Tab-separated table of C-alpha atoms and ligand atoms in Angstrom:
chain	number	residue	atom	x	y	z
Z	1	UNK	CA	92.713	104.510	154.776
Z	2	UNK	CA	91.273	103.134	151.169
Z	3	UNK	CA	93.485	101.240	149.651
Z	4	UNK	CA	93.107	101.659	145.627
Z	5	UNK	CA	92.867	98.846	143.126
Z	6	UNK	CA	94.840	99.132	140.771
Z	7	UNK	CA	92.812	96.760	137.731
Z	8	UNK	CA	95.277	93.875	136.792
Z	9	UNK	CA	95.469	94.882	133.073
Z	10	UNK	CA	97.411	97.994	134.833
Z	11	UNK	CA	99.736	95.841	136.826
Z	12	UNK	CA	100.828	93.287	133.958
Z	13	UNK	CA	102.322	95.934	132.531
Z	14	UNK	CA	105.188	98.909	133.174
Z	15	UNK	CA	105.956	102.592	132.460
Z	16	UNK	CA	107.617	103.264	129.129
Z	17	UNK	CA	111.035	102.414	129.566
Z	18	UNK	CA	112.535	105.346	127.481
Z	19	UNK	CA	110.270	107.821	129.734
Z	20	UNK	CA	111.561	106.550	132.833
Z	21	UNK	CA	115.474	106.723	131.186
Z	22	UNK	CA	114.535	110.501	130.244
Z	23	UNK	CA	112.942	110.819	133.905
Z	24	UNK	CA	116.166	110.018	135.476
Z	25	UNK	CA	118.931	111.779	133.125
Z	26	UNK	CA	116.554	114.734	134.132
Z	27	UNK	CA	116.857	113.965	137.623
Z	28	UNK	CA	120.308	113.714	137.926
Z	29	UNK	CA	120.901	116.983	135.523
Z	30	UNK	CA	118.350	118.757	138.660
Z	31	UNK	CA	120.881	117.685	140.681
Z	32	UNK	CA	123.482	119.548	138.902
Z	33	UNK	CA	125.370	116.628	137.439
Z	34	UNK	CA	126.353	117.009	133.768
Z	35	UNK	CA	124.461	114.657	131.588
Z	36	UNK	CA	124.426	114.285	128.072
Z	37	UNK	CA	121.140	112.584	127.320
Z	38	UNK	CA	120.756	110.474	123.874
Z	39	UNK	CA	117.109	109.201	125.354
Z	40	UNK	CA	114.214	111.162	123.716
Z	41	UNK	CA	112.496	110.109	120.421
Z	42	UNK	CA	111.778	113.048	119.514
Z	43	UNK	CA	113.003	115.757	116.716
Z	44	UNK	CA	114.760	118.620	117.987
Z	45	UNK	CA	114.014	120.865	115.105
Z	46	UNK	CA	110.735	123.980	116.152
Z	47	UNK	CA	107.745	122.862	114.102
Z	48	UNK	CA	107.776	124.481	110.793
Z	49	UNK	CA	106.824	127.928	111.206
Z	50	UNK	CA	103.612	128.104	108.321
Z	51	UNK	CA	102.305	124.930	110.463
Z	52	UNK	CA	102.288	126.720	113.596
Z	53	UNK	CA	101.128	129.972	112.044
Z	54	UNK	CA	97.839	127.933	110.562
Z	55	UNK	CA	97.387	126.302	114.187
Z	56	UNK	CA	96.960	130.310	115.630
Z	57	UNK	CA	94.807	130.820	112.276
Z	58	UNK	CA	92.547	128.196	113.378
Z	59	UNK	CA	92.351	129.035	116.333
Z	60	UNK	CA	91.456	132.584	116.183
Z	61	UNK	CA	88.745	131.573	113.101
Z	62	UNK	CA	86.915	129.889	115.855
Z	63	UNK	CA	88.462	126.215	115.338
Z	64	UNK	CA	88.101	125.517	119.027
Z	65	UNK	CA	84.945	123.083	119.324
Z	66	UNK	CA	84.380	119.219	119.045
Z	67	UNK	CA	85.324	118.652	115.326
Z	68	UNK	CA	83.723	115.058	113.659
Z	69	UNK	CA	85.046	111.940	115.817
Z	70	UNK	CA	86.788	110.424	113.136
Z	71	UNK	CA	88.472	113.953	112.507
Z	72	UNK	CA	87.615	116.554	110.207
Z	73	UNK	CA	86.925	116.126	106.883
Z	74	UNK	CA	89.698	118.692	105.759
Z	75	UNK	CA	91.979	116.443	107.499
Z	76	UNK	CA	90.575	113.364	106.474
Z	77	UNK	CA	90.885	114.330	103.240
Z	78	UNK	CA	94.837	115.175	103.334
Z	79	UNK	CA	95.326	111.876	104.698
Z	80	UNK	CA	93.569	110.394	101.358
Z	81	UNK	CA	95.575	112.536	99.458
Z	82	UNK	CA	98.548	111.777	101.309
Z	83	UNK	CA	97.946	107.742	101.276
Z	84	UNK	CA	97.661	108.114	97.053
Z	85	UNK	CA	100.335	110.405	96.209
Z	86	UNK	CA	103.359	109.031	98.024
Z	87	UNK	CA	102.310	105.533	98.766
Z	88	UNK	CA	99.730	104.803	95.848
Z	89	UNK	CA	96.901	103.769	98.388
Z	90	UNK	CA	93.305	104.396	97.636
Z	91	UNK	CA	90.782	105.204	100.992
Z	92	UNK	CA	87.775	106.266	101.150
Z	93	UNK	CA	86.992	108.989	104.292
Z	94	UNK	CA	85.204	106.841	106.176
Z	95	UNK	CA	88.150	104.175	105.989
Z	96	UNK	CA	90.419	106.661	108.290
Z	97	UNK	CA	90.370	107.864	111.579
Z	98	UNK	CA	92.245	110.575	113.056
Z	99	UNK	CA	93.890	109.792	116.877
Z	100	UNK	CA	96.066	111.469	119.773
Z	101	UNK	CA	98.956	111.169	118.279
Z	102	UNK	CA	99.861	107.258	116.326
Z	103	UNK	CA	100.371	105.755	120.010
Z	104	UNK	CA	96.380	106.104	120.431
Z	105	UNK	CA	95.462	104.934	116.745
Z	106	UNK	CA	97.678	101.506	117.710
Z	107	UNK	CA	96.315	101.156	121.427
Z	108	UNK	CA	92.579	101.833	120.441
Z	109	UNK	CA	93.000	98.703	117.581
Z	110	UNK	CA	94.213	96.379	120.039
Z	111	UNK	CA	91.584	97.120	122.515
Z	112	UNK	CA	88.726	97.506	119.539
Z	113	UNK	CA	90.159	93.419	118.678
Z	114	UNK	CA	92.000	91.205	120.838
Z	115	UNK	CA	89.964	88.694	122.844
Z	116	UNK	CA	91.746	87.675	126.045
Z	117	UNK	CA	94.644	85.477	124.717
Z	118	UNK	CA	94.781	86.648	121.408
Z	119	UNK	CA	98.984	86.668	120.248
Z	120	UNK	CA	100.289	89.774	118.813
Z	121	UNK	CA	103.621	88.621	116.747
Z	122	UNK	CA	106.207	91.479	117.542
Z	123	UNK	CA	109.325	91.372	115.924
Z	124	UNK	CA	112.477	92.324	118.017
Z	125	UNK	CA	113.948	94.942	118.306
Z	126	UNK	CA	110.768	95.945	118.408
Z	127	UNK	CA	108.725	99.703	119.836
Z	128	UNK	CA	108.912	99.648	123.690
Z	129	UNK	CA	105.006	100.335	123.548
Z	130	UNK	CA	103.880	97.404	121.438
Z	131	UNK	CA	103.838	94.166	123.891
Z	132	UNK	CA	102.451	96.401	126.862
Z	133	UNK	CA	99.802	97.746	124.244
Z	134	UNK	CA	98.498	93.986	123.910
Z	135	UNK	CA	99.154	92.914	127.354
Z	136	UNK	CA	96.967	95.868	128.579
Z	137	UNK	CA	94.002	94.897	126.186
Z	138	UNK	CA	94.381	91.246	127.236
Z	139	UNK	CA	96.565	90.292	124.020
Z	140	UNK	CA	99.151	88.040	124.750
Z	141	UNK	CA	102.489	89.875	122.699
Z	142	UNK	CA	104.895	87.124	121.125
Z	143	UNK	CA	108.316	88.581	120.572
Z	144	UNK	CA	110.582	87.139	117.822
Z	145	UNK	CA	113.841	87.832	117.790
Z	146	UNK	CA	115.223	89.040	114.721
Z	147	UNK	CA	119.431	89.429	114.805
Z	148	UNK	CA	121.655	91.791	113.617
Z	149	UNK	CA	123.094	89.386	111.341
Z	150	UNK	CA	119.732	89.407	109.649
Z	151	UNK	CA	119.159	92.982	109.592
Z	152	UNK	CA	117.108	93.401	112.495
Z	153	UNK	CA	114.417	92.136	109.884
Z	154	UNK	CA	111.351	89.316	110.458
Z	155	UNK	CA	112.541	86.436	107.661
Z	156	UNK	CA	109.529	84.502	106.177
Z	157	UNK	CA	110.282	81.250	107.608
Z	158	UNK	CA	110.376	82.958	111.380
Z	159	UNK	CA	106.663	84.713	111.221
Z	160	UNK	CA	105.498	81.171	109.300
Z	161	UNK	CA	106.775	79.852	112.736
Z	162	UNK	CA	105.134	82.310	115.000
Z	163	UNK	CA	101.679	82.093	113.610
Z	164	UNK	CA	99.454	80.012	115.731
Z	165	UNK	CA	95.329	79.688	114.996
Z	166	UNK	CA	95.374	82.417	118.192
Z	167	UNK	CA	97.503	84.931	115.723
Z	168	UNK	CA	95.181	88.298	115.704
Z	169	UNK	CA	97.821	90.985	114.777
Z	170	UNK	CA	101.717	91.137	113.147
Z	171	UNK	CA	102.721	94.229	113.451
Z	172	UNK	CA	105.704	95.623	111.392
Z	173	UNK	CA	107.182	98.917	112.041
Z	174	UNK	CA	109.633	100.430	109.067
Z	175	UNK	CA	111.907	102.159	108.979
Z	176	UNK	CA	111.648	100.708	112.722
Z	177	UNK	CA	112.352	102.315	116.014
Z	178	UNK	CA	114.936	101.366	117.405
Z	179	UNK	CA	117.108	99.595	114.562
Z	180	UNK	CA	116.151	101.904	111.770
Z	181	UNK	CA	115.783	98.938	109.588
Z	182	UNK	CA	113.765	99.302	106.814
Z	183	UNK	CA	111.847	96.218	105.042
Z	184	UNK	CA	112.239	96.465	101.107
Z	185	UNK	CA	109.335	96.275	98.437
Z	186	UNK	CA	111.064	91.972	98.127
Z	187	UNK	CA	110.758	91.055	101.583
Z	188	UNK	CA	107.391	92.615	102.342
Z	189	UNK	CA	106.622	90.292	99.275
Z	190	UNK	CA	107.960	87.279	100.812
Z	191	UNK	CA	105.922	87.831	104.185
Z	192	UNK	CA	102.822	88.211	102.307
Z	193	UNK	CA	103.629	84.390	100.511
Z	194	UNK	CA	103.528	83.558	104.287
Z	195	UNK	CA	100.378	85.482	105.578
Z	196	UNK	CA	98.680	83.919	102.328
Z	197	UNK	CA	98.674	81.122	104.040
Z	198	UNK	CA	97.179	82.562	107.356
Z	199	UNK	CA	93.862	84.916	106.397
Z	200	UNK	CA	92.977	85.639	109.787
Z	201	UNK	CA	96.101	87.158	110.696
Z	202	UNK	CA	95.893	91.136	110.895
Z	203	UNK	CA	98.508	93.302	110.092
Z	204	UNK	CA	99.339	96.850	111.706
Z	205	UNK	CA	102.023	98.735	109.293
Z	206	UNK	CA	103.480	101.323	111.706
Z	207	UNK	CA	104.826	103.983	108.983
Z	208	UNK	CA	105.599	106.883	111.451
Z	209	UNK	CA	109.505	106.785	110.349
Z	210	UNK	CA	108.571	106.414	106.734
Z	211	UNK	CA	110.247	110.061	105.560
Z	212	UNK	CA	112.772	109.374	107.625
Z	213	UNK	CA	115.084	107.283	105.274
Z	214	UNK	CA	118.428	108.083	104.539
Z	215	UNK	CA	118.219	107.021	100.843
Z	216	UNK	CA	115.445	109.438	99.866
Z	217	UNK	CA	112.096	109.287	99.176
Z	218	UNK	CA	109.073	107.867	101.096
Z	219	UNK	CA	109.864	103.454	102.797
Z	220	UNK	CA	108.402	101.076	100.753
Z	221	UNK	CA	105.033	100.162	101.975
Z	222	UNK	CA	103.338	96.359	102.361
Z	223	UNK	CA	100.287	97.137	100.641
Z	224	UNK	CA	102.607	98.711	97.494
Z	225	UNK	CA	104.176	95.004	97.339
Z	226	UNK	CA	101.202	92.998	98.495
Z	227	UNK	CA	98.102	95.041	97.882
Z	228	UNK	CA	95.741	91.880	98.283
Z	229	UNK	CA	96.613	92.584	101.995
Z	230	UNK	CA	94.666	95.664	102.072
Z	231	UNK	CA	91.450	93.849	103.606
Z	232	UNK	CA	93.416	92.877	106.482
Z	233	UNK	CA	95.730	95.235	107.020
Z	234	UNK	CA	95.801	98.845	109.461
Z	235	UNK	CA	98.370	101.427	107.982
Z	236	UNK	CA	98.902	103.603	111.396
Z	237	UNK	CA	101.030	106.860	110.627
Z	238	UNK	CA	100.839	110.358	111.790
Z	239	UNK	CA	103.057	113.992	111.920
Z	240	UNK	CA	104.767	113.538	115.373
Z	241	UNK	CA	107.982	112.485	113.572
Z	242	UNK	CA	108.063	113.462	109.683
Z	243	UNK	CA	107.152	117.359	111.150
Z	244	UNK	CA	108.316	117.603	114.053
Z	245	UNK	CA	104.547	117.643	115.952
Z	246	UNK	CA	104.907	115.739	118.661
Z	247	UNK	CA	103.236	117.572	120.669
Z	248	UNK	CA	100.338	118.105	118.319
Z	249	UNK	CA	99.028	114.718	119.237
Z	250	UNK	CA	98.009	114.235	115.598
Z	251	UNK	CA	98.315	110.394	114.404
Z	252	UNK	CA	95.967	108.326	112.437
Z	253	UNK	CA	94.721	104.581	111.108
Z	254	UNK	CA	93.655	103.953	107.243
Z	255	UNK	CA	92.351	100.607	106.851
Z	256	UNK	CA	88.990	98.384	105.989
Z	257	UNK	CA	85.480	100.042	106.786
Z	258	UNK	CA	85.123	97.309	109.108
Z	259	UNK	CA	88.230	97.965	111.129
Z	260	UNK	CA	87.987	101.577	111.249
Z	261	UNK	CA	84.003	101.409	112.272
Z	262	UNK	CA	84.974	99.572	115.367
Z	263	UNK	CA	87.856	102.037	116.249
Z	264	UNK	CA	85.169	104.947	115.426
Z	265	UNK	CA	83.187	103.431	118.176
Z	266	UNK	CA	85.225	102.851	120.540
Z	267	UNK	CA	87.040	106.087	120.082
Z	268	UNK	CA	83.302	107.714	120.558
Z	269	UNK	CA	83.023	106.146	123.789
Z	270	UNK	CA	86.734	106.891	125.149
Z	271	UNK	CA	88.880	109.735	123.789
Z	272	UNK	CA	86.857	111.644	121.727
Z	273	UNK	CA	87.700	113.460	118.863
Z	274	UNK	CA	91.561	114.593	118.504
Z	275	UNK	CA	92.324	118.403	118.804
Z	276	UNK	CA	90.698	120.612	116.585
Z	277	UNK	CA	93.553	123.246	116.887
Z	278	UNK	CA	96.152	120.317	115.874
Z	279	UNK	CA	93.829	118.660	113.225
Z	280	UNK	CA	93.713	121.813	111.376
Z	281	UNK	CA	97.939	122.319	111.788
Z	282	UNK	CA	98.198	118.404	110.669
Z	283	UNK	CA	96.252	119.829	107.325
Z	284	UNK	CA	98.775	122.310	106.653
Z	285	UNK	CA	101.804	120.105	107.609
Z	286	UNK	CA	100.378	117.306	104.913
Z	287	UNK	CA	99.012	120.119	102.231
Z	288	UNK	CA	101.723	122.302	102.840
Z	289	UNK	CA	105.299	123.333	100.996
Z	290	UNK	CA	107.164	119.781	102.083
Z	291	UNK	CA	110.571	121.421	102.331
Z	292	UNK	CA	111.302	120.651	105.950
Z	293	UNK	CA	111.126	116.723	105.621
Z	294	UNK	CA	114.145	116.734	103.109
Z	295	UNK	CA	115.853	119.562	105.322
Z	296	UNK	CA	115.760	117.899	108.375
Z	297	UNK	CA	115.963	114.476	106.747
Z	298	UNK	CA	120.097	116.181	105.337
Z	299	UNK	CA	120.866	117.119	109.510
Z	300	UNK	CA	119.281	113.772	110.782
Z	301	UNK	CA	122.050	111.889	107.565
Z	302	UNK	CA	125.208	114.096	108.937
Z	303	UNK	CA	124.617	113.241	112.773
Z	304	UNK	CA	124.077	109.217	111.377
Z	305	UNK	CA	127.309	109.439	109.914
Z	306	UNK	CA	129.200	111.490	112.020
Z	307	UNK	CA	127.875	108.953	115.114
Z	308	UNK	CA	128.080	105.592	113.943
Z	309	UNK	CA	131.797	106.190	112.869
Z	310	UNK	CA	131.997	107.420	115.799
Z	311	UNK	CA	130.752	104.956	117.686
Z	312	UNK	CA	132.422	102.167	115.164
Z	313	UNK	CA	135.697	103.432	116.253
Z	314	UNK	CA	135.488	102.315	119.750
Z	315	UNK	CA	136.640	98.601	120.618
Z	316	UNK	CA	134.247	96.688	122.193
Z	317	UNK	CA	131.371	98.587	120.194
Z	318	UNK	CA	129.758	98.792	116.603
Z	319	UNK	CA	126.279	99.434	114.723
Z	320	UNK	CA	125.421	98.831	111.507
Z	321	UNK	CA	124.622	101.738	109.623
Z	322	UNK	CA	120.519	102.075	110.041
Z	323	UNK	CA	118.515	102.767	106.792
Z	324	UNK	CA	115.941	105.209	108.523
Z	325	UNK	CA	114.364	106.728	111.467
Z	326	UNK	CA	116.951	108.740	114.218
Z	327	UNK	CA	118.562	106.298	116.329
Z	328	UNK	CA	121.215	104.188	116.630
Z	329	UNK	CA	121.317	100.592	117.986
Z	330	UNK	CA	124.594	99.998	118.934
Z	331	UNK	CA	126.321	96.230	120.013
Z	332	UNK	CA	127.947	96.255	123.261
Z	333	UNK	CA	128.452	92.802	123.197
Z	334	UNK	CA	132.527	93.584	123.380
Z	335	UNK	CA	131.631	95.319	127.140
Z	336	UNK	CA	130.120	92.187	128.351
Z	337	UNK	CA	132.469	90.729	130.810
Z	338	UNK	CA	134.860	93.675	131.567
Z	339	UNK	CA	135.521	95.337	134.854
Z	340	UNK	CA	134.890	98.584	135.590
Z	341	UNK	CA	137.395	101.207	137.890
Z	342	UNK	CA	135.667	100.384	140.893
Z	343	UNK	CA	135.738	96.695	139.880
Z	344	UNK	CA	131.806	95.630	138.757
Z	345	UNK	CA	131.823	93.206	136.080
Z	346	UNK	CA	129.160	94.195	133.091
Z	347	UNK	CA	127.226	91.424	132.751
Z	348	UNK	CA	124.036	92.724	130.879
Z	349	UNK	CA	123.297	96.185	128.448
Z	350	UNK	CA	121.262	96.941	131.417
Z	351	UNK	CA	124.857	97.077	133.729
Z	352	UNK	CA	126.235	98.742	130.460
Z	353	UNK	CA	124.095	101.696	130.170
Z	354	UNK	CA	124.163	102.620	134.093
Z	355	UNK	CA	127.783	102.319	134.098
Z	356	UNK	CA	127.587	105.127	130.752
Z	357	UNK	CA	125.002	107.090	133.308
Z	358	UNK	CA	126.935	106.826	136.723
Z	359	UNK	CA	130.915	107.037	135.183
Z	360	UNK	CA	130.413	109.665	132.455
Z	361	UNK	CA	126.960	111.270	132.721
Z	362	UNK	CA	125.320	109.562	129.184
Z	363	UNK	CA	122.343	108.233	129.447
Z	364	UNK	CA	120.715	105.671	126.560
Z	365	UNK	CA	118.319	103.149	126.995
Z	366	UNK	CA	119.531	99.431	127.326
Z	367	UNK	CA	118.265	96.823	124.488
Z	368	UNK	CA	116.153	94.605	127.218
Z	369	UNK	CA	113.582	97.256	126.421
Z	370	UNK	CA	113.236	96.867	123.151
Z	371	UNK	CA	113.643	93.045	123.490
Z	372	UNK	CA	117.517	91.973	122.179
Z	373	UNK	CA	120.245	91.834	123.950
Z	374	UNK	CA	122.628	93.021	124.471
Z	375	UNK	CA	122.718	96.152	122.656
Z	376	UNK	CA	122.021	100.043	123.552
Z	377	UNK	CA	119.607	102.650	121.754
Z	378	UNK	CA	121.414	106.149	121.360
Z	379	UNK	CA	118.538	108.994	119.904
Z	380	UNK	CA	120.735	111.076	116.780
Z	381	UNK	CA	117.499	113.665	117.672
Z	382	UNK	CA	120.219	115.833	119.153
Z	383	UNK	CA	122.988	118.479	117.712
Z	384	UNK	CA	125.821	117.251	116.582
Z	385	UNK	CA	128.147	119.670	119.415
Z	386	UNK	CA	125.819	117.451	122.167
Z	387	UNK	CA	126.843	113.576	119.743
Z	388	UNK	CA	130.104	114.170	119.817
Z	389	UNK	CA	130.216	115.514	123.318
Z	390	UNK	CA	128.346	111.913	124.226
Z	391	UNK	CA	130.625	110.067	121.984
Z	392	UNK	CA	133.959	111.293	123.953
Z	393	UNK	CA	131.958	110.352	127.054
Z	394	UNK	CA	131.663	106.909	126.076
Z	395	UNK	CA	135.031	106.218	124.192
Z	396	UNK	CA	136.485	107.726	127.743
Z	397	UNK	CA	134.252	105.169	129.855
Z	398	UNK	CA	134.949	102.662	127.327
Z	399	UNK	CA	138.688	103.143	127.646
Z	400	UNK	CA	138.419	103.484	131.781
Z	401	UNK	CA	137.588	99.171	130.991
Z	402	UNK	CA	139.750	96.278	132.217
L	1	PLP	C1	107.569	103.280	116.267
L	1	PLP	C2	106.732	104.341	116.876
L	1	PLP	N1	105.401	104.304	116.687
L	1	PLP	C3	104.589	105.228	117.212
L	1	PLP	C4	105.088	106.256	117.989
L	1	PLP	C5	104.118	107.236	118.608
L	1	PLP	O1	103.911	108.370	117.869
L	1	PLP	P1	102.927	109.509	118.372
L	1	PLP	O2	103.759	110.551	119.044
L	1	PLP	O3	102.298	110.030	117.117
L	1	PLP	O4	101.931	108.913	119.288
L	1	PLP	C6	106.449	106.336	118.234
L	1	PLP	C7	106.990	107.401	119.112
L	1	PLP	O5	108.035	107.281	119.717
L	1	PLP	C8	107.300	105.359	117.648
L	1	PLP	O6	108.632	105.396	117.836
């Protein structure tokens, strides 16, 4: 029998832990149980119809060949024209690469940058993907835990703390998945006084949730409060979330020639160029009428409110309202310590959450994966007949507490 190695970058580090939540909701549903899963990250709306229409179009014109690595320049272009009209950023084509989806764009800079050791500072509550992206290109992440009680948000005097002289990368993530907490134009500021001090430190802006904010209009960006940071700094984005494309695989990096060179290389060498038939959708999606980001934006607002009332109502649980993105990040700090009917003390969000699964059939995703505890990550991605069906589920298991 061979026995396969299996490289050590692989073992250090573990399956997504919402995928393997999803995987087992799914499971149980096969097995005819009725489960209300409030897992997935991803919008339930149909992509917009006149983006699918131009993916056919392309398709049938022939679009169905290796396009330019870095992406095509049509779509190149709409990125650049994208960057300047809603967050006033100036890049040039070459200064943007287009990647399988954002996940790949984020990967493919760690692995085009860390030296073995190198610290990634990742603020918690923080992407389930980020600290096994760095562990698997020999990064070492460094989590810092950022409370509710401070808004889920990185304060200056915590990333002055963090940074070491083996600092490559901070990464910030806003409106952030899974807290929804969104960094103002003021405290972006006040982190750049910080990183003023530090030039060697990288930053990665992870803006894939930046439509997705409940007061209107496009996040704030860093580089809008602190564009001296633009020499140092990777703005990752892409259409998964703002158009519901997730299966497009379309995401991309903007950054310094330098930067992006080395992720054109290493791209050349690994995954290629992204798909042609989704690079030419991704055009019409960014060139295209705009209406369905403030129509689903209105839905994804009604299920916030309707679910964090919701959820606010029942003792022993609460969430503060999030700013952006589609999830909610609730406390279960009041369940910590009660019994359940057939007498197992919760003791962790991890107990929590398979007590929700096993009792009433709702399955969420405990906040050990996203690095503070104890807390659980409900996904508003879902009608609001399936929220409040999963809210009665838990206010029942809730109530079945001694
Ligand atoms: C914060 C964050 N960044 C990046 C991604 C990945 O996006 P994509 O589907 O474009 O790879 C996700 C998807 O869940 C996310 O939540």
């Amino acid at each position: 029998m061979t026995s396969i190695h299996v490289a050590e970058r692989v073992q250090r580090i573990k399956p997504s832990p919402s995928s393997t939540a999803a995987d087992r909701a799914n499971q149980l549903k096969r097995e005819g149980r009725s489960i209300v899963s409030l897992v997935v990250g991803e919008p339930d709306f149909d992509t917009p119809a006149h983006v699918r229409e131009a993916a056919a179009r392309a398709m049938n014109a022939g679009a169905t060949r290796y396009t330019a690595l870095p992406g095509t320049v049509e779509l190149r272009q709409a990125i650049a024209d994208k960057l300047k009209r809603e967050n006033g950023l100036t890049y040039a084509l070459n200064e943007i690469i287009v990647t399988n989806g954002a996940k790949s764009a984020i990967y493919t800079a760690f692995a085009a940058t860390l030296e073995p050791g190198d610290e990634v500072i990742v603020p918690a509550p923080y992407w389930v993907s980020y600290p096994d992206m760095a562990l698997a290109c020999d990064g070492k992440p460094v989590a810092v835990a950022c409370s509710e009680e401070q808004g889920f948000k990185l304060t200056p005097a915590q990333l002055e703390a963090a940074i070491t002289p083996r600092t490559r990368w901070l990464i910030l993530n806003s409106p952030s998945n899974p807290t929804g907490a969104t960094y103002s134009a003021g405290e972006y500021r006040a982190l750049a006084d910080v990183l003023a001090r530090h030039p060697d430190v990288l930053v990665m802006t992870d803006d894939i949730y930046e439509h997705i904010r409940f007061e209107g209009g496009t996040a704030p960006h860093l580089l809008s409060a602190a564009p001296e940071l633009r020499e140092r700094t990777l703005a990752i984005n892409g259409v998964s979330k703002t158009y519901a494309m997730t299966g497009f695989r379309i995401g991309w990096a903007a950054g310094p020639r330098e930067l992006i060179r080395a992720l054109d290389t290493l791209t050349s060498q690994s995954a290629g160029n992204s798909c042609s038939v989704s690079q030419a959708a991704a055009v019409e999606a960014l060139n295209g009428s705009q209406d369905f980001v403030a129509q689903s934006l209105a839905v994804y607002r009604e299920r916030r409110d309707a679910m964090a009332s919701g959820i606010n109502a029942i003792p022993g649980l609460s969430c503060r309202l999030p700013e952006g993105a589609f999830y909610l990040f609730v406390n279960c700090a009041g369940l910590i310590g009660q019994r359940t009917p057939e007498g197992k003390v919760l003791e962790t969000d991890g107990d929590v959450v398979l007590y929700l699964l096993e009792s009433v059939g709702v399955a969420v995703v405990a906040g050990t994966a996203y690095g503070l505890s104890p807390y659980f990550r409900l996904s508003i991605a879902t009608s609001l007949d399936i929220l409040a069906d999963g809210l009665a589920r838990i206010a029942k298991a809730v109530g079945d507490l001694a």
